[in-house]
mmCIF file of C-alpha atoms in Angstrom:
data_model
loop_
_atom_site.group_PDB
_atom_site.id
_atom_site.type_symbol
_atom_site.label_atom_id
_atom_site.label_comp_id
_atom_site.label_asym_id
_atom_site.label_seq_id
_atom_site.Cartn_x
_atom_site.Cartn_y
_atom_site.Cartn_z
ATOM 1 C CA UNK I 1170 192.246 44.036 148.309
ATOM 2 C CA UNK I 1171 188.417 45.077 149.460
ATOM 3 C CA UNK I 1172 187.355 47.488 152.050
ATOM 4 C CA UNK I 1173 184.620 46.814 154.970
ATOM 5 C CA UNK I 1174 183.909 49.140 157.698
ATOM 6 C CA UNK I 1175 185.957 52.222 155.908
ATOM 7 C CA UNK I 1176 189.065 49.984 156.141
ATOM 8 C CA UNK I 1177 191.192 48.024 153.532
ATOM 9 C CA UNK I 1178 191.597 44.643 154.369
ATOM 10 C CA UNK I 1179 193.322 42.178 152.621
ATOM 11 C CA UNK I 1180 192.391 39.009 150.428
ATOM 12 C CA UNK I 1181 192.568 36.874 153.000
ATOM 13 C CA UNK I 1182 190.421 38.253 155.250
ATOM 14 C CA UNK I 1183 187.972 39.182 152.847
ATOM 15 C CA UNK I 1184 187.819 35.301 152.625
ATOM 16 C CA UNK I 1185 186.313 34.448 155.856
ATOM 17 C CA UNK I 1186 183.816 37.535 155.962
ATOM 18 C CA UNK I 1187 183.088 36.161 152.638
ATOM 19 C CA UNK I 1188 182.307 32.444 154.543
ATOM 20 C CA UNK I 1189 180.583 34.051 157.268
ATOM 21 C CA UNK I 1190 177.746 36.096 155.068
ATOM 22 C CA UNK I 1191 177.120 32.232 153.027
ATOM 23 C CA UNK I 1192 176.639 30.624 157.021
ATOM 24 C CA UNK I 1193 172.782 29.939 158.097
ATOM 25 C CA UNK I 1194 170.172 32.014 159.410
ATOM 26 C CA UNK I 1195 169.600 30.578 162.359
ATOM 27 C CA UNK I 1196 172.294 32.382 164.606
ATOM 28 C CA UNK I 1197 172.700 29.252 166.847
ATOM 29 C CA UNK I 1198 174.324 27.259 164.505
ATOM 30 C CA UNK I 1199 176.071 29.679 161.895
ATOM 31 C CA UNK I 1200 179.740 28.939 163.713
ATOM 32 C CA UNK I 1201 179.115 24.638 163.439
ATOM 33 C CA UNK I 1202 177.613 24.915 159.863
ATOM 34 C CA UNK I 1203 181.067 26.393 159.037
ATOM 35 C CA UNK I 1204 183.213 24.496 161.325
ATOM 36 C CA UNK I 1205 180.771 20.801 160.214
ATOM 37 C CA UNK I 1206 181.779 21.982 156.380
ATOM 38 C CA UNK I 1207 183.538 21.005 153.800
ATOM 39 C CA UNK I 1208 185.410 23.697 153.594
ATOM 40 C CA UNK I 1209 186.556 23.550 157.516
ATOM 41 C CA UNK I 1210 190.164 22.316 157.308
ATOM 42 C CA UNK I 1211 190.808 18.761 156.262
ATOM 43 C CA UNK I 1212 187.214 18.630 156.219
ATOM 44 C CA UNK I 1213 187.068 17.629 159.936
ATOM 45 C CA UNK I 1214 184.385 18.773 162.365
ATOM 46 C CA UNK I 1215 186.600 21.581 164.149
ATOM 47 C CA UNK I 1216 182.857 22.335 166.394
ATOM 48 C CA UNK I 1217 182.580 19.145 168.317
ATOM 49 C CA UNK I 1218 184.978 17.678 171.531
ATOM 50 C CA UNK I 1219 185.175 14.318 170.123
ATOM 51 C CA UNK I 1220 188.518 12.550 170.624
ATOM 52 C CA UNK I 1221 190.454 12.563 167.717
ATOM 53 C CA UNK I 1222 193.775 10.102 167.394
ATOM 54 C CA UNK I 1223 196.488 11.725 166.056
ATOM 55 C CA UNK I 1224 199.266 9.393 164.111
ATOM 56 C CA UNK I 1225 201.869 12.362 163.942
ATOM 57 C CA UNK I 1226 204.949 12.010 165.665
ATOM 58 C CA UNK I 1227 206.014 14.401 168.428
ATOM 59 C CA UNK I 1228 208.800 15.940 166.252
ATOM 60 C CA UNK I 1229 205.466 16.812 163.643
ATOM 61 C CA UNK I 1230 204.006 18.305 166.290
ATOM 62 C CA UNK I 1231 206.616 20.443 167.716
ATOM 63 C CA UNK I 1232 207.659 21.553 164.136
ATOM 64 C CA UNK I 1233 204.039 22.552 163.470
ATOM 65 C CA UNK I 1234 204.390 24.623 166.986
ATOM 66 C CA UNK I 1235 207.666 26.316 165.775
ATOM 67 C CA UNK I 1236 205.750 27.156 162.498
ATOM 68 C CA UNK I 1237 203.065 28.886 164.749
ATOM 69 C CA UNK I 1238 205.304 30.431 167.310
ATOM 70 C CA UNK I 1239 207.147 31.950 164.136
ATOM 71 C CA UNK I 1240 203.863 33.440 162.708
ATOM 72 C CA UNK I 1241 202.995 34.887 166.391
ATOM 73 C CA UNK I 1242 206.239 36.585 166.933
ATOM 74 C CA UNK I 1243 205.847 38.089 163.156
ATOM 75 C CA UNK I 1244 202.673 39.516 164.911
ATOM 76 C CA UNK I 1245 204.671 40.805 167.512
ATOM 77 C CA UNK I 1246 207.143 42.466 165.320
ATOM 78 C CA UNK I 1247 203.711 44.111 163.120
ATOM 79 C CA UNK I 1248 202.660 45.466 166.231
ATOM 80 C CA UNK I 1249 204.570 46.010 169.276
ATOM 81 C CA UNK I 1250 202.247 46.786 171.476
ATOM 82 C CA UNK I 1251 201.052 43.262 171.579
ATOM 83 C CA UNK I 1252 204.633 41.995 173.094
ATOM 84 C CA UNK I 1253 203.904 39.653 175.461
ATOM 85 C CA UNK I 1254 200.630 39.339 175.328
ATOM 86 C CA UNK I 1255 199.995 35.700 174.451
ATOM 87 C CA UNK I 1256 202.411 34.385 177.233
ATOM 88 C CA UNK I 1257 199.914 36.664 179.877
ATOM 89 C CA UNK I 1258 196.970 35.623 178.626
ATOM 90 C CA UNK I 1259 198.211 31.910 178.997
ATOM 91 C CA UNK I 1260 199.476 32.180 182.674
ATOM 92 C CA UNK I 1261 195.601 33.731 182.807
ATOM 93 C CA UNK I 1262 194.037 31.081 181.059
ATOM 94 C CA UNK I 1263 196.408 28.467 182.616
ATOM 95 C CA UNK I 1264 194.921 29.343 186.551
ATOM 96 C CA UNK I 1265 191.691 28.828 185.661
ATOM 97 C CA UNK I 1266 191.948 25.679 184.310
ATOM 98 C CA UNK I 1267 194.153 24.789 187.311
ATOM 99 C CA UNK I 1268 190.865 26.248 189.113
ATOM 100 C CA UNK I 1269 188.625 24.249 187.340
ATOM 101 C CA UNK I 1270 190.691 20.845 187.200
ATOM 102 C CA UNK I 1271 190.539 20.370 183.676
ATOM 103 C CA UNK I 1272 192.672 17.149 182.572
ATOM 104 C CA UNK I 1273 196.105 16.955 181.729
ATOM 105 C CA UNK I 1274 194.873 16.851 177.422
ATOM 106 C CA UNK I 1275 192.235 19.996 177.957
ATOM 107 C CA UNK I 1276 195.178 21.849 179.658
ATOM 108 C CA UNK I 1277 197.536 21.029 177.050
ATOM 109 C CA UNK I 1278 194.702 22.035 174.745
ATOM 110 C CA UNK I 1279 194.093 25.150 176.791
ATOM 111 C CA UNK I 1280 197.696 26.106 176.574
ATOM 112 C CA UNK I 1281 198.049 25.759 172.658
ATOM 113 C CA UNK I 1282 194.871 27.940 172.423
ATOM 114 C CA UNK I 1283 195.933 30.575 174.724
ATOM 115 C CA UNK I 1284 199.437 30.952 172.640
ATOM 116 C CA UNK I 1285 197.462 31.108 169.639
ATOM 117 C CA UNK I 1286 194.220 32.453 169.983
ATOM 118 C CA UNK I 1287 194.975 35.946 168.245
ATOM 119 C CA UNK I 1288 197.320 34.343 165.524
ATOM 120 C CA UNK I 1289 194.548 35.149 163.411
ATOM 121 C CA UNK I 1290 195.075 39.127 163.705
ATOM 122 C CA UNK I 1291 197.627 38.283 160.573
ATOM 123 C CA UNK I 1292 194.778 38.592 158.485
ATOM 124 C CA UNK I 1293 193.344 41.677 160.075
ATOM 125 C CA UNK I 1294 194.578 45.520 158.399
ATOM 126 C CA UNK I 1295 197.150 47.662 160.034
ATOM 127 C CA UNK I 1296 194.893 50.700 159.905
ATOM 128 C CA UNK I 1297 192.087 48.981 162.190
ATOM 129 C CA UNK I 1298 194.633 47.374 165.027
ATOM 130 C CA UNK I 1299 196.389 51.265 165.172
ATOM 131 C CA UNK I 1300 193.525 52.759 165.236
ATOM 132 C CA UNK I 1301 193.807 55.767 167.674
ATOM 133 C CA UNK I 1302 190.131 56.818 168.407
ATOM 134 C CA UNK I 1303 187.789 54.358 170.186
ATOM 135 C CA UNK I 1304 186.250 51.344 168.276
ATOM 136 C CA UNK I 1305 183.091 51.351 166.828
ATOM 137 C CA UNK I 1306 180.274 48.169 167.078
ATOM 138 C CA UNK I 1307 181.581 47.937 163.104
ATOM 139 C CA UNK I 1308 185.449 47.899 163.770
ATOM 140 C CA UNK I 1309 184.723 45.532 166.562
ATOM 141 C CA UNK I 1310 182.807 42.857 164.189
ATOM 142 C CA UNK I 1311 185.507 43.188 161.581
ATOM 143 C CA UNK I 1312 188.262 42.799 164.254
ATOM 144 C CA UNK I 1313 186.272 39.291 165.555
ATOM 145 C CA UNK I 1314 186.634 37.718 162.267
ATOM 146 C CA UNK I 1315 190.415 36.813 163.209
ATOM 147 C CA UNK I 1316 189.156 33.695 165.060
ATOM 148 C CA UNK I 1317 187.777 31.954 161.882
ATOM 149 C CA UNK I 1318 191.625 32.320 160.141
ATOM 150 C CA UNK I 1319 192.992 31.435 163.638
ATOM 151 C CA UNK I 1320 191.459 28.429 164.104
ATOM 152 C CA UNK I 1321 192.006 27.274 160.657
ATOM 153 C CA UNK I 1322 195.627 27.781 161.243
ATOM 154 C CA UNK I 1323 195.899 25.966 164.502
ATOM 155 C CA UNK I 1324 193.390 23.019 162.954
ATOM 156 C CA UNK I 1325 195.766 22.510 159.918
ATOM 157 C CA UNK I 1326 198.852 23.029 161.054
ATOM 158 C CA UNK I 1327 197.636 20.731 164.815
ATOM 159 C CA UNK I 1328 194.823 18.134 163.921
ATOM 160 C CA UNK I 1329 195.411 16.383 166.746
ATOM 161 C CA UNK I 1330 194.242 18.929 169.555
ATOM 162 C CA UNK I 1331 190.942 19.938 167.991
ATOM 163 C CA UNK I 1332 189.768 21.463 171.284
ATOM 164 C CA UNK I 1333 192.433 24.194 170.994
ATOM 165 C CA UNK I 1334 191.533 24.851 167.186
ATOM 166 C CA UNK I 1335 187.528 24.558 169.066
ATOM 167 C CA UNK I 1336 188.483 26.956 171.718
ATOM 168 C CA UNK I 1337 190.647 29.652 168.965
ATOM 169 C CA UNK I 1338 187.352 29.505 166.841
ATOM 170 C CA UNK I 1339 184.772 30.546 169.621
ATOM 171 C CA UNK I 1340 186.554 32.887 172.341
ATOM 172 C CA UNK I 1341 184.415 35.553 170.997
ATOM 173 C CA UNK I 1342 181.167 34.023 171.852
ATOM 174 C CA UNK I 1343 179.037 35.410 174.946
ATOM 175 C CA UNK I 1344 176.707 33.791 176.791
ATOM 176 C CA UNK I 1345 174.262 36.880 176.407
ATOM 177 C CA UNK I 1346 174.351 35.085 172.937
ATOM 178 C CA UNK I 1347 175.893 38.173 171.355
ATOM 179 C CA UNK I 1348 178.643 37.136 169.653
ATOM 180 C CA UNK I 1349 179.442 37.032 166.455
ATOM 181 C CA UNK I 1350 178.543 33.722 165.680
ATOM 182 C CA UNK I 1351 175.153 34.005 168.129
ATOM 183 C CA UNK I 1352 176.131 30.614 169.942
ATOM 184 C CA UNK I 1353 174.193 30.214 173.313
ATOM 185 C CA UNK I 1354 175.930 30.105 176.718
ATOM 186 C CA UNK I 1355 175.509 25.912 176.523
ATOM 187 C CA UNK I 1356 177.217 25.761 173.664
ATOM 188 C CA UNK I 1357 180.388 27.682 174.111
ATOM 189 C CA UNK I 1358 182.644 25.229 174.476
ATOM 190 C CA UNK I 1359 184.760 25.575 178.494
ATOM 191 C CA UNK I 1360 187.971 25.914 176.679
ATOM 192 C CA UNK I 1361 186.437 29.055 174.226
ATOM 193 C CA UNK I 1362 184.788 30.761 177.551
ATOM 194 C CA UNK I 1363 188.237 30.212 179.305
ATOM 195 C CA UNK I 1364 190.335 32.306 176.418
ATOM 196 C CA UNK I 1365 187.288 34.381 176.221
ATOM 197 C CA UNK I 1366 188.027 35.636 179.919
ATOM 198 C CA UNK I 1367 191.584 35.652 179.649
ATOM 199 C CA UNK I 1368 192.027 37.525 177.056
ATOM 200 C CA UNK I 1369 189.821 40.236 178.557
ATOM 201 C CA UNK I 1370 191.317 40.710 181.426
ATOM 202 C CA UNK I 1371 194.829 40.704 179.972
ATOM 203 C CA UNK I 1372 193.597 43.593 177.124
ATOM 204 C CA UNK I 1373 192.141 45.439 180.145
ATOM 205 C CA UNK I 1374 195.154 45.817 182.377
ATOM 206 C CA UNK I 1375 197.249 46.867 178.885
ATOM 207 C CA UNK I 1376 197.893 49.950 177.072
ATOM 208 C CA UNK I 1377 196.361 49.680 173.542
ATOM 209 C CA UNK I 1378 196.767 52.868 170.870
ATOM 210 C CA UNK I 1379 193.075 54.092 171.484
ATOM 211 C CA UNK I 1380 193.016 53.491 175.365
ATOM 212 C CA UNK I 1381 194.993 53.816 178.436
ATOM 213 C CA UNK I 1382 195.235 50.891 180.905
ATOM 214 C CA UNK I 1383 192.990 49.961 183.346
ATOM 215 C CA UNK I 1384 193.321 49.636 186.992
ATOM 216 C CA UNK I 1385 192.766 46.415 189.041
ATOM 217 C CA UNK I 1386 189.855 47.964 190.607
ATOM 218 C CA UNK I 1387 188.545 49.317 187.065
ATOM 219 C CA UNK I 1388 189.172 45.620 185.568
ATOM 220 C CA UNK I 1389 187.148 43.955 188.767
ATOM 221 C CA UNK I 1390 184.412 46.315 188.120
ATOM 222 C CA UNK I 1391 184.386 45.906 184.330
ATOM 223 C CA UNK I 1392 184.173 42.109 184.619
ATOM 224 C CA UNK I 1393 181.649 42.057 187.228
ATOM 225 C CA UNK I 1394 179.361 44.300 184.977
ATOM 226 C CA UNK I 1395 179.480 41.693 182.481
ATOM 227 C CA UNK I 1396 179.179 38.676 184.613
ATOM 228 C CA UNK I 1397 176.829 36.484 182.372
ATOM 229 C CA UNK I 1398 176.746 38.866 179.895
ATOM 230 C CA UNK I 1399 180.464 38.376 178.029
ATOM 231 C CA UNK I 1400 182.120 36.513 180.355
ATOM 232 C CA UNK I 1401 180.885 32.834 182.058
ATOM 233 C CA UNK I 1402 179.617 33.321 185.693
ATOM 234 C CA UNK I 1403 181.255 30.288 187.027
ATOM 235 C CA UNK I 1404 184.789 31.116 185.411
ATOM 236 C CA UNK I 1405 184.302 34.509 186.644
ATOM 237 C CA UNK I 1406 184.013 33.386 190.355
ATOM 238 C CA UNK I 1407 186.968 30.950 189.947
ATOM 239 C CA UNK I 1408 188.589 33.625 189.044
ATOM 240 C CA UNK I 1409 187.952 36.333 192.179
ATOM 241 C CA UNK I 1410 189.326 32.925 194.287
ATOM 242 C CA UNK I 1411 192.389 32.305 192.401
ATOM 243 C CA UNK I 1412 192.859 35.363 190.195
ATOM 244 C CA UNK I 1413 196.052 38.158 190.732
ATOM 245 C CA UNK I 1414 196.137 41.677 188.874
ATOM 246 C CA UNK I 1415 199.720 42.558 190.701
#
């Protein structure tokens, strides 16, 4: 075990903070150096949209999704609060695309990502999730690095939707640039921002151990603020038209 931010955190996370301080310089790139490596599943370019034919069999692929959907109600179990949450954040993520037309693949893409896009918080320490008193700018950073063991999951374990894997990997990015990979608002991919949204709005309206929920009016006003800033513009006016807090 090792310890960052004050917390103990387990081998495997250590891991991937380890792989983050080895990326690049140059912010812009950091997240596609990793995801271009060798050391990105299978070695396969995880950061780019290109189509990718898959020669598993639909009884692979459903076995593979049992294998996750087992690991995300473990998750569940750890921490009850979280009940629930990846179904909401899907019907969430699952409008917008509607909104947005995306194709039947991206919204099959979009769907696996949604279900999946905190498996990752496996690798993250039971004192940090619990934590009672407001996060910190250092408990948040720590708490982002769940996307990098996320979307190695969902790229080993489902090769052949490497947008979802794509989209797991960068829902923390901001178009403000201030995430923690530093990627700029073009280069977020649609899937990523989607997730990115989602999964705000559903943590908003939810109790979590150091906050209260938020009200509808609090959540409007909270993603308006950051209109541009966290959250895509365009997704974020899709969402006032087709979006539903009751």
């Amino acid at each position: 075990r090792c310890t960052m931010g004050g917390l103990e955190q387990n081998r495997f996370f250590c891991r991937f903070a380890d792989d983050r301080r080895r990326f690049p310089e140059n912010a812009a790139h950091r997240g596609r150096h990793y995801a271009n490596s060798k050391n990105a599943p299978g070695g396969r370019a995880i950061g780019t949209t290109e189509h990718v034919v898959s020669h598993e069999s639909a009884d692979v692929r459903e076995r593979s999704e049992r294998h996750l959907r087992a690991l995300a109600s473990l998750l569940e179990l750890r921490f009850p609060h979280t009940a629930g949450r990846q179904r909401r954040v899907c019907d969430i993520a699952a409008l917008i695309g509607r909104a947005l037309r995306l194709s039947p693949e991206s919204m099959d893409a979009l769907s696996v990502a949604a279900q999946f896009h905190d498996i990752g918080m496996l690798a993250i320490s039971d004192s940090l999730i619990m934590l009672a008193t407001p996060f910190v700018r250092q408990h948040r950073d720590i708490l982002r690095l769940h996307t990098d063991a996320g979307g190695r999951m969902v790229a080993t374990l489902l090769p052949e939707l490497p947008e979802a894997a794509e989209a797991i990997w960068w829902h923390h990015e901001r178009p403000d640039r201030g995430g923690p990979y530093g990627l700029h608002r073009d280069e977020i991919p649609v899937l990523a921002s989607i997730i990115a949204l989602a999964d705000a709005i559903e943590a908003m309206a939810h109790f979590r151990p150091h906050r209260p929920a938020r009200t509808p009016n609090e959540i409007f006003a909270e993603v308006e603020r950051n209109k541009g800033l966290q959250f895509e513009p365009d997704l974020v006016v899709l969402w006032y038209d087709f979006g539903d807090l009751q």
